[in-house]
Short mmCIF file of C-alpha atoms in Angstrom, two decimals:
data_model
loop_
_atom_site.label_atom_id
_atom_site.label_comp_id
_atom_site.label_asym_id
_atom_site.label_seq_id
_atom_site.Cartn_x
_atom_site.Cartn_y
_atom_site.Cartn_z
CA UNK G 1 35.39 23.21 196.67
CA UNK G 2 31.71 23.11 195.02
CA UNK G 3 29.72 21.07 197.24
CA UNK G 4 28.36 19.10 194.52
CA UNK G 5 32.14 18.03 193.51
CA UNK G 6 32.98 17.61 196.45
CA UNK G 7 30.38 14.76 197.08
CA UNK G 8 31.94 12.98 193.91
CA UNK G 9 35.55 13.43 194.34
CA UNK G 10 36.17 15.01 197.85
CA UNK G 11 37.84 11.53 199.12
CA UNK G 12 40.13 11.46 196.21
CA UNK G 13 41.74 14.61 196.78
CA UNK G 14 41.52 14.23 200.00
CA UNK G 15 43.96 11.00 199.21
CA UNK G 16 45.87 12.64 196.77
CA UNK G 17 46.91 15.91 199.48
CA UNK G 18 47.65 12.60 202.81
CA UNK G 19 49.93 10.69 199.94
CA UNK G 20 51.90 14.05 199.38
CA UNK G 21 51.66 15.24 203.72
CA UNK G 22 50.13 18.55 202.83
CA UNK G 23 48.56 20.48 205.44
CA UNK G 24 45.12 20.79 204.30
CA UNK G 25 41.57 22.32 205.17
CA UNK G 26 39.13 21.53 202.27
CA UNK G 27 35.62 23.88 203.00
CA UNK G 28 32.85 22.28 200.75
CA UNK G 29 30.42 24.79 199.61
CA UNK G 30 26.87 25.99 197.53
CA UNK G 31 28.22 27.14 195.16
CA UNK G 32 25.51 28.30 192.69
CA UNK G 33 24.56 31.58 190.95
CA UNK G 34 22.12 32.68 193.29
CA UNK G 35 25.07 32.43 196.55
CA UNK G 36 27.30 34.28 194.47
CA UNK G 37 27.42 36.77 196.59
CA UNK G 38 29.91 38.98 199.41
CA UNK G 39 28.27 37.02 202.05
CA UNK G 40 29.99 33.93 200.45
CA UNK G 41 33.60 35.52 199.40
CA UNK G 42 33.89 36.09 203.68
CA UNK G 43 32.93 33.28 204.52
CA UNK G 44 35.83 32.06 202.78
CA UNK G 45 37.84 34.73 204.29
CA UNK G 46 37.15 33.84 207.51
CA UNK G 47 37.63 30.43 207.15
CA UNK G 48 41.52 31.44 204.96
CA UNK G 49 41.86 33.71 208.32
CA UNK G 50 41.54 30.71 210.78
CA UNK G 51 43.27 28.33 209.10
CA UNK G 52 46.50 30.73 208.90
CA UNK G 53 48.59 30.74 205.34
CA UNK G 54 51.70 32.24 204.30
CA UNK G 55 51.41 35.36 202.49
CA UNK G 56 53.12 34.27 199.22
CA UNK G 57 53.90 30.64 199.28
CA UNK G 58 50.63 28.86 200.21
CA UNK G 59 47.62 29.26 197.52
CA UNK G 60 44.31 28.81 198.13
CA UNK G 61 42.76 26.30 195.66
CA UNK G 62 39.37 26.64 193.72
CA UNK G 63 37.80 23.22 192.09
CA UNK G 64 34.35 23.43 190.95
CA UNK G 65 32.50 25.59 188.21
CA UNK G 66 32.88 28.66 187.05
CA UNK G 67 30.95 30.44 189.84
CA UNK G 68 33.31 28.55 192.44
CA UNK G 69 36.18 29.67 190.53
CA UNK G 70 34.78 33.56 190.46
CA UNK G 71 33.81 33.70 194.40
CA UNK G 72 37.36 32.18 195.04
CA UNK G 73 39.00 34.30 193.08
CA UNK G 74 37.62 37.44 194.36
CA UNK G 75 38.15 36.30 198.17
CA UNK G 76 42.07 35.48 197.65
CA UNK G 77 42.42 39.06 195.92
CA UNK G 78 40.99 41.18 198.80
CA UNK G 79 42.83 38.46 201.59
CA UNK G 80 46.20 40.64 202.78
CA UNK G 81 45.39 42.62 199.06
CA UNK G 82 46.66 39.79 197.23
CA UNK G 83 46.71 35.49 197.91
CA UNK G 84 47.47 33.32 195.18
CA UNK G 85 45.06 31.22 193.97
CA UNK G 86 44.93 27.80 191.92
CA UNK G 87 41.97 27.44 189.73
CA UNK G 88 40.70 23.75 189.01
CA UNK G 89 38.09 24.07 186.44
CA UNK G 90 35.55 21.37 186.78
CA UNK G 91 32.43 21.80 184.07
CA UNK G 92 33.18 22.37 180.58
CA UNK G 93 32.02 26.12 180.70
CA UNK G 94 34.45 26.79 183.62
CA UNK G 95 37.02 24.92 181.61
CA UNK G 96 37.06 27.21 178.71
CA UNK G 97 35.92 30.36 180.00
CA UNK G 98 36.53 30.94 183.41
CA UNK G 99 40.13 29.09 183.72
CA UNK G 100 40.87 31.71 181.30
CA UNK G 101 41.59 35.35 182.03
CA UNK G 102 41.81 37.19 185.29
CA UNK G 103 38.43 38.44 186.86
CA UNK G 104 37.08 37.63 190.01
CA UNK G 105 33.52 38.24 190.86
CA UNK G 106 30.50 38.10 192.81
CA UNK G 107 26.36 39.68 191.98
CA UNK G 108 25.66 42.60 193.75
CA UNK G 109 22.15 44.67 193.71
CA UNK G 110 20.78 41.88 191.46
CA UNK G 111 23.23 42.64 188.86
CA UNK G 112 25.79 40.26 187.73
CA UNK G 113 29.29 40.39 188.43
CA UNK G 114 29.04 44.15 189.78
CA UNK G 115 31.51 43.54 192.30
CA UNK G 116 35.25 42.11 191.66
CA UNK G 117 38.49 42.59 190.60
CA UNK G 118 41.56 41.84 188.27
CA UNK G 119 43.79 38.89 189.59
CA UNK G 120 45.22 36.23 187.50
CA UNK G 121 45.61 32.89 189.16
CA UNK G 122 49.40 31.28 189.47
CA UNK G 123 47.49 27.83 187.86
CA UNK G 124 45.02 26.71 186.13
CA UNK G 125 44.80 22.87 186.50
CA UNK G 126 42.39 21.30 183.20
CA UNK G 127 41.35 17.98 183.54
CA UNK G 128 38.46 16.96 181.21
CA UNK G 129 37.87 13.77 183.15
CA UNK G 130 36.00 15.71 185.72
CA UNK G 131 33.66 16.97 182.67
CA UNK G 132 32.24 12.91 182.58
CA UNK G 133 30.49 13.53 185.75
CA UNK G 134 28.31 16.98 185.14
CA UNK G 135 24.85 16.57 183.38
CA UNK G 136 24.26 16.81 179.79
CA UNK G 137 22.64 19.80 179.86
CA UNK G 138 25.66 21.58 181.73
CA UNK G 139 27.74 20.36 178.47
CA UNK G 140 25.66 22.00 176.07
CA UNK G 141 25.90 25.00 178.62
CA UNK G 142 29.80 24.81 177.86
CA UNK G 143 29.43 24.27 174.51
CA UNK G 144 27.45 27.49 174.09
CA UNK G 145 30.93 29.60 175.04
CA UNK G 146 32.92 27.28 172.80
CA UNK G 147 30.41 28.49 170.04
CA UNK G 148 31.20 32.11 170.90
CA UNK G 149 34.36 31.73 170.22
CA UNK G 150 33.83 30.09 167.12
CA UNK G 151 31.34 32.60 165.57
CA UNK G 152 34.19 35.20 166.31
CA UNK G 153 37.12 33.98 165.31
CA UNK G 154 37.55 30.30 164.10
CA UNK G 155 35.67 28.81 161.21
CA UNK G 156 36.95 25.50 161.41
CA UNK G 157 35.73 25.51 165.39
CA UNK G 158 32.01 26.48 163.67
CA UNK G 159 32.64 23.59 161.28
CA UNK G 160 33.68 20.94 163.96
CA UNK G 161 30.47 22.10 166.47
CA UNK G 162 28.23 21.58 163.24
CA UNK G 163 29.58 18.13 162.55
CA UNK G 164 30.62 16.38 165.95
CA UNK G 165 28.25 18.47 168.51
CA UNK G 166 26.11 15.54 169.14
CA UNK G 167 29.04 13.00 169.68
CA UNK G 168 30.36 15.85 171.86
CA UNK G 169 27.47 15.54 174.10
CA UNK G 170 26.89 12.27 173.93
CA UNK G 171 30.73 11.76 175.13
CA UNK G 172 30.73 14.04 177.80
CA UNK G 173 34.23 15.55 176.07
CA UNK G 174 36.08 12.24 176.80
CA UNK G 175 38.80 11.26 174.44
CA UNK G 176 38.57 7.90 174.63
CA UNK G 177 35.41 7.64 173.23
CA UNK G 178 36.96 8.90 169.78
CA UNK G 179 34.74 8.10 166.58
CA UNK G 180 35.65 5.53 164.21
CA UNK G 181 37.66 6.47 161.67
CA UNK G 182 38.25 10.06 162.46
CA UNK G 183 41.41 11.40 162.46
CA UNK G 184 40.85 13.82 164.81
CA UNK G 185 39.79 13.60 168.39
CA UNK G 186 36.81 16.14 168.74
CA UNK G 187 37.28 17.03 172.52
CA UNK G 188 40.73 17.74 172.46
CA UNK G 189 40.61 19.64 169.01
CA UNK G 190 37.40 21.60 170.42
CA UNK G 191 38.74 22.66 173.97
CA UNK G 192 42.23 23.72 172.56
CA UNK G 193 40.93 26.15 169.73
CA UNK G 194 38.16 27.36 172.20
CA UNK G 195 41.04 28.32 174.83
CA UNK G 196 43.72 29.47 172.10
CA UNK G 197 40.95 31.82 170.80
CA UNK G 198 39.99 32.88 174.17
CA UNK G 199 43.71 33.70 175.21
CA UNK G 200 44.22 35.31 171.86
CA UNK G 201 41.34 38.19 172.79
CA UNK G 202 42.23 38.49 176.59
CA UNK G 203 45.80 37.95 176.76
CA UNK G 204 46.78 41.53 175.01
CA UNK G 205 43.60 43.40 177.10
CA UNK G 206 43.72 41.17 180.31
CA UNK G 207 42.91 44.22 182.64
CA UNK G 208 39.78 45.54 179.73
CA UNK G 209 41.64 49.02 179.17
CA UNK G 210 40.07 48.73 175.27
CA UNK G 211 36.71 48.06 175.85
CA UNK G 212 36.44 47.29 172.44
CA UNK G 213 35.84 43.09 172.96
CA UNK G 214 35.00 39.88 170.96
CA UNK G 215 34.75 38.21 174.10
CA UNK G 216 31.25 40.27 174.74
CA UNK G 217 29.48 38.71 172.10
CA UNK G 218 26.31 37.17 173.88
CA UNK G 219 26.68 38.93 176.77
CA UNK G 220 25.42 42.19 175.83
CA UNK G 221 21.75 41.52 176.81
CA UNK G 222 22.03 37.73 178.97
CA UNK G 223 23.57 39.13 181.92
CA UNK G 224 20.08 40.62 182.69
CA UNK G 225 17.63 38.16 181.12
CA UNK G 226 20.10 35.48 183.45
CA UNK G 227 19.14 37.43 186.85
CA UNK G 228 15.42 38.24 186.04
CA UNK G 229 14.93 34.50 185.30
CA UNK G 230 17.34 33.28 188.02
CA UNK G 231 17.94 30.09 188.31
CA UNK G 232 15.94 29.42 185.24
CA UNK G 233 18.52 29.50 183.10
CA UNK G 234 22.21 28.69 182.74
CA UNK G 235 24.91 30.58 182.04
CA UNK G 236 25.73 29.57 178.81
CA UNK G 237 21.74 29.12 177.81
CA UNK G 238 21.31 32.82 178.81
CA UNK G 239 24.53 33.69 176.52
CA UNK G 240 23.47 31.58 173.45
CA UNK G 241 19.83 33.32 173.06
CA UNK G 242 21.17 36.67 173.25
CA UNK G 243 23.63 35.20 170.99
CA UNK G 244 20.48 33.68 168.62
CA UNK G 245 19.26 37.20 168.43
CA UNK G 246 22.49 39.20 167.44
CA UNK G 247 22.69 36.37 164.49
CA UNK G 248 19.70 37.62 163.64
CA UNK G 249 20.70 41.34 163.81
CA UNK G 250 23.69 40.42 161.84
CA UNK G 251 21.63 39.33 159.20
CA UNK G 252 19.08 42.26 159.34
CA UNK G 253 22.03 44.91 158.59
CA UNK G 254 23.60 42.33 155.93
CA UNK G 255 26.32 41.15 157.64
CA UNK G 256 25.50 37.44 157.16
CA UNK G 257 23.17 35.84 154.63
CA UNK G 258 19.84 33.93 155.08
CA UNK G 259 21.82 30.62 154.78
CA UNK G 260 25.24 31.39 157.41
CA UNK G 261 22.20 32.48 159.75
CA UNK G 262 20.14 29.34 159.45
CA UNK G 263 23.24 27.39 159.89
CA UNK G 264 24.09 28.92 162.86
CA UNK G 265 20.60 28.70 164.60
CA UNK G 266 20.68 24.82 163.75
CA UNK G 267 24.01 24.25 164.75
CA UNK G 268 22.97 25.90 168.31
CA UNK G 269 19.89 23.79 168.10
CA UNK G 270 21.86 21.15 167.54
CA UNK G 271 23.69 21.58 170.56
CA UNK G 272 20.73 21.13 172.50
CA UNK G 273 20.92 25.57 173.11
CA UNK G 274 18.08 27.73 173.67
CA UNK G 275 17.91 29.86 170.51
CA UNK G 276 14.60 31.67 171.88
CA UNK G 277 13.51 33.02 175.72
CA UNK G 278 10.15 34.83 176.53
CA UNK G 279 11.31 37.13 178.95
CA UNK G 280 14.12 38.41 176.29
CA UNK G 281 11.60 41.49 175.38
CA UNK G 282 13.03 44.14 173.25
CA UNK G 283 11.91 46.33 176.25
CA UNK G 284 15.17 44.34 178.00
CA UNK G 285 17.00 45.11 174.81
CA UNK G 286 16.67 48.75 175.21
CA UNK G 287 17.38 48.80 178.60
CA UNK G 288 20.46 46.59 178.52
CA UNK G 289 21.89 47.92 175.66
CA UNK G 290 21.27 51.42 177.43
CA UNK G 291 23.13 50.40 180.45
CA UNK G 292 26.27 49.14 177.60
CA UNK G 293 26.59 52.76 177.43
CA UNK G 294 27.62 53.47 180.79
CA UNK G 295 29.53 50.15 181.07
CA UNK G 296 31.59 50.52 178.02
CA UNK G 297 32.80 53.76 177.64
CA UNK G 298 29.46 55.95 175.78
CA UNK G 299 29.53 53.20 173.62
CA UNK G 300 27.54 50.10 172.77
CA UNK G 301 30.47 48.43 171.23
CA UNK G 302 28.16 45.38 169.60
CA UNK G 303 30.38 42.23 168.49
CA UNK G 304 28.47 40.75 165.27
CA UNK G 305 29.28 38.26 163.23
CA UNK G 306 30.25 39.01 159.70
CA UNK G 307 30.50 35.38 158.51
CA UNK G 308 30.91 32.33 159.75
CA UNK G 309 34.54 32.27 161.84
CA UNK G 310 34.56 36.28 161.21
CA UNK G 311 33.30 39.43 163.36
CA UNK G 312 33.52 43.07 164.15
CA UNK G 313 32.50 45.65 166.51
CA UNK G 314 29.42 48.08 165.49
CA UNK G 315 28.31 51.06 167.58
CA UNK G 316 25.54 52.47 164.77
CA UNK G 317 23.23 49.64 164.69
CA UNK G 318 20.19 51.79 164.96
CA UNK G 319 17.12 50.97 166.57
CA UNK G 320 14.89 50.13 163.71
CA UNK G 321 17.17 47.56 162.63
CA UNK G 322 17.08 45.90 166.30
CA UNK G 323 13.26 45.58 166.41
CA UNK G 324 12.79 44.44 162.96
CA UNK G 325 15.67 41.94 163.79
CA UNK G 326 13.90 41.33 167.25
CA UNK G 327 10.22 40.73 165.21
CA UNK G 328 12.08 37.89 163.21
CA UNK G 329 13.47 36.26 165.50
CA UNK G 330 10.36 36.08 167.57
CA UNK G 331 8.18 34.88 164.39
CA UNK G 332 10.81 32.37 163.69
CA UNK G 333 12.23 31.20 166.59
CA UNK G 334 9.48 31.55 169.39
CA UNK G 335 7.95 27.92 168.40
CA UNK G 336 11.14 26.50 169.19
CA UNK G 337 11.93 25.74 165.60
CA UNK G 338 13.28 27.74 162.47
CA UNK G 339 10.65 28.57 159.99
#
């Protein structure tokens, strides 16, 4: 259990396992992106080892964020080659992204994620009541996947970030906070379609043998602006600039027009989203996008956007389009507004 959760809530589950007589150890821990680490997954081993559990019938159980979830999961798939795990999703980014799927992972030579495996859990427990209690600026962290999501496949997720982002934030993803009026309930409408879209990619290619991937959008160059910067940035902050500039891209090589790019940038914005970083220099560009290669096959395999809701996968995007895209977005975007 995340430390951090496990000053807020540790007593109630600690009432909920007495009420039911289940043999218990709970091990609170720092969970953060700069533990993530091998060190960490044995120290959970070693505590799983001492506290003795049957092979098949007694899971270990991950509740905190998505780098909880990751060091958890990795642990129970190297204890006896495979433990079942329960994941417990407790910040909005865990609760749409990493609930979802089946890797496991820890950093490893200052690279993220280099280390891990393939290992569904046997649960994923969502409870959006736990989102109330994470700070606003860990929402809009979330919210930055849930975008992903919705520039690649679901225009009507776009549409509903655009309109009810600020409410979203200002709710903490609470239902019973719905707005006056409205038909819908935002949270509930926004989480779904972010998880149906995110088991719609995964689900067919859980164990990534087509590399070609929707999911990657935004993650082509943020896994390495995230560790140079560590802990600067957030997750999702890192994923949304990269994201920022590949809208920009997109509308370099005419895939969207002036206006679904300015949309998109003030939607982010209006998610309270880094759209700009200093330290994303095309120099990182080139290398990360160099190191693609190597990751993916000989291929870059770039998701853009090719409307709003719509996307593709390019591997010809040549360079000259990148850096002119790359000048833009700096001219526009480095003053923290649109021009």
């Amino acid at each position: 259990m995340d430390e951090v959760v496990y000053n807020i809530y540790g007593s109630q589950v600690t009432d909920y396992l007495e009420a039911r007589n289940v043999l218990y150890r709970i091990l609170p821990l720092p969970t953060t992106e700069e533990n993530k680490s091998m060190d960490m997954a044995l120290k959970i081993l070693e505590e799983v080892h001492q506290f003795g559990i049957d092979r098949r019938t007694e899971p270990i159980i991950a509740i905190g964020g998505g780098v909880c979830l990751d060091i958890v999961g990795l642990a129970a798939s190297l204890y006896r080659r495979r433990t079942p795990y329960i994941r417990v999703p407790t910040t909005l980014l865990s609760y749409i992204d990493a609930s979802v799927g089946a890797k496991t992972g820890v950093n490893f030579a200052n690279c993220k994620n280099k280390l891990g495996t393939y290992i569904a859990p046997v649960a994923a427990f969502l409870d959006r009541s736990f989102i109330q209690s994470i700070p606003r600026r860990h929402i809009a962290n979330g919210l930055a996947e849930m975008l992903k999501m919705a520039l690649m496949k679901h225009r009507g997720l776009f549409e509903l970030l655009e309109v009810h982002g600020q409410f979203l934030l200002d709710s903490k993803f609470q239902s019973a906070s719905v707005l006056e009026n409205d038909r819908i309930d935002p949270a509930s409408v926004s989480t779904r379609v972010a998880i149906e879209t995110m088991l719609e990619e995964l689900a067919p290619n859980l164990w990534e043998d087509d590399l070609d991937r929707l999911v990657d959008f935004g993650h082509l160059i943020s896994p390495q602006l995230e560790m140079k910067v560590l802990p600067a940035l957030l997750h999702g902050e890192a994923v949304n600039i990269d994201m920022a500039y590949m809208v920009y891209v997109s509308c370099e090589i005419g895939l969207l027009t002036e206006e679904e790019k300015f949309r998109i940038i003030c939607c982010m914005m209006g998610l309270e989203l880094p759209v700009w970083h200093q330290d994303f220099t095309f120099a990182l560009v080139q290398k990360s996008l160099c190191d693609r290669l190597q990751h993916s096959g000989g291929l870059v395999r770039m998701p853009l956007p090719t409307g709003l809701g719509r996307a593709e996968i390019f591997n010809d995007t040549d360079e000259g389009s990148l850096f002119r895209a790359y000048e833009k977005w700096c001219d526009e975007l480095s003053t923290g507004s649109p021009q």
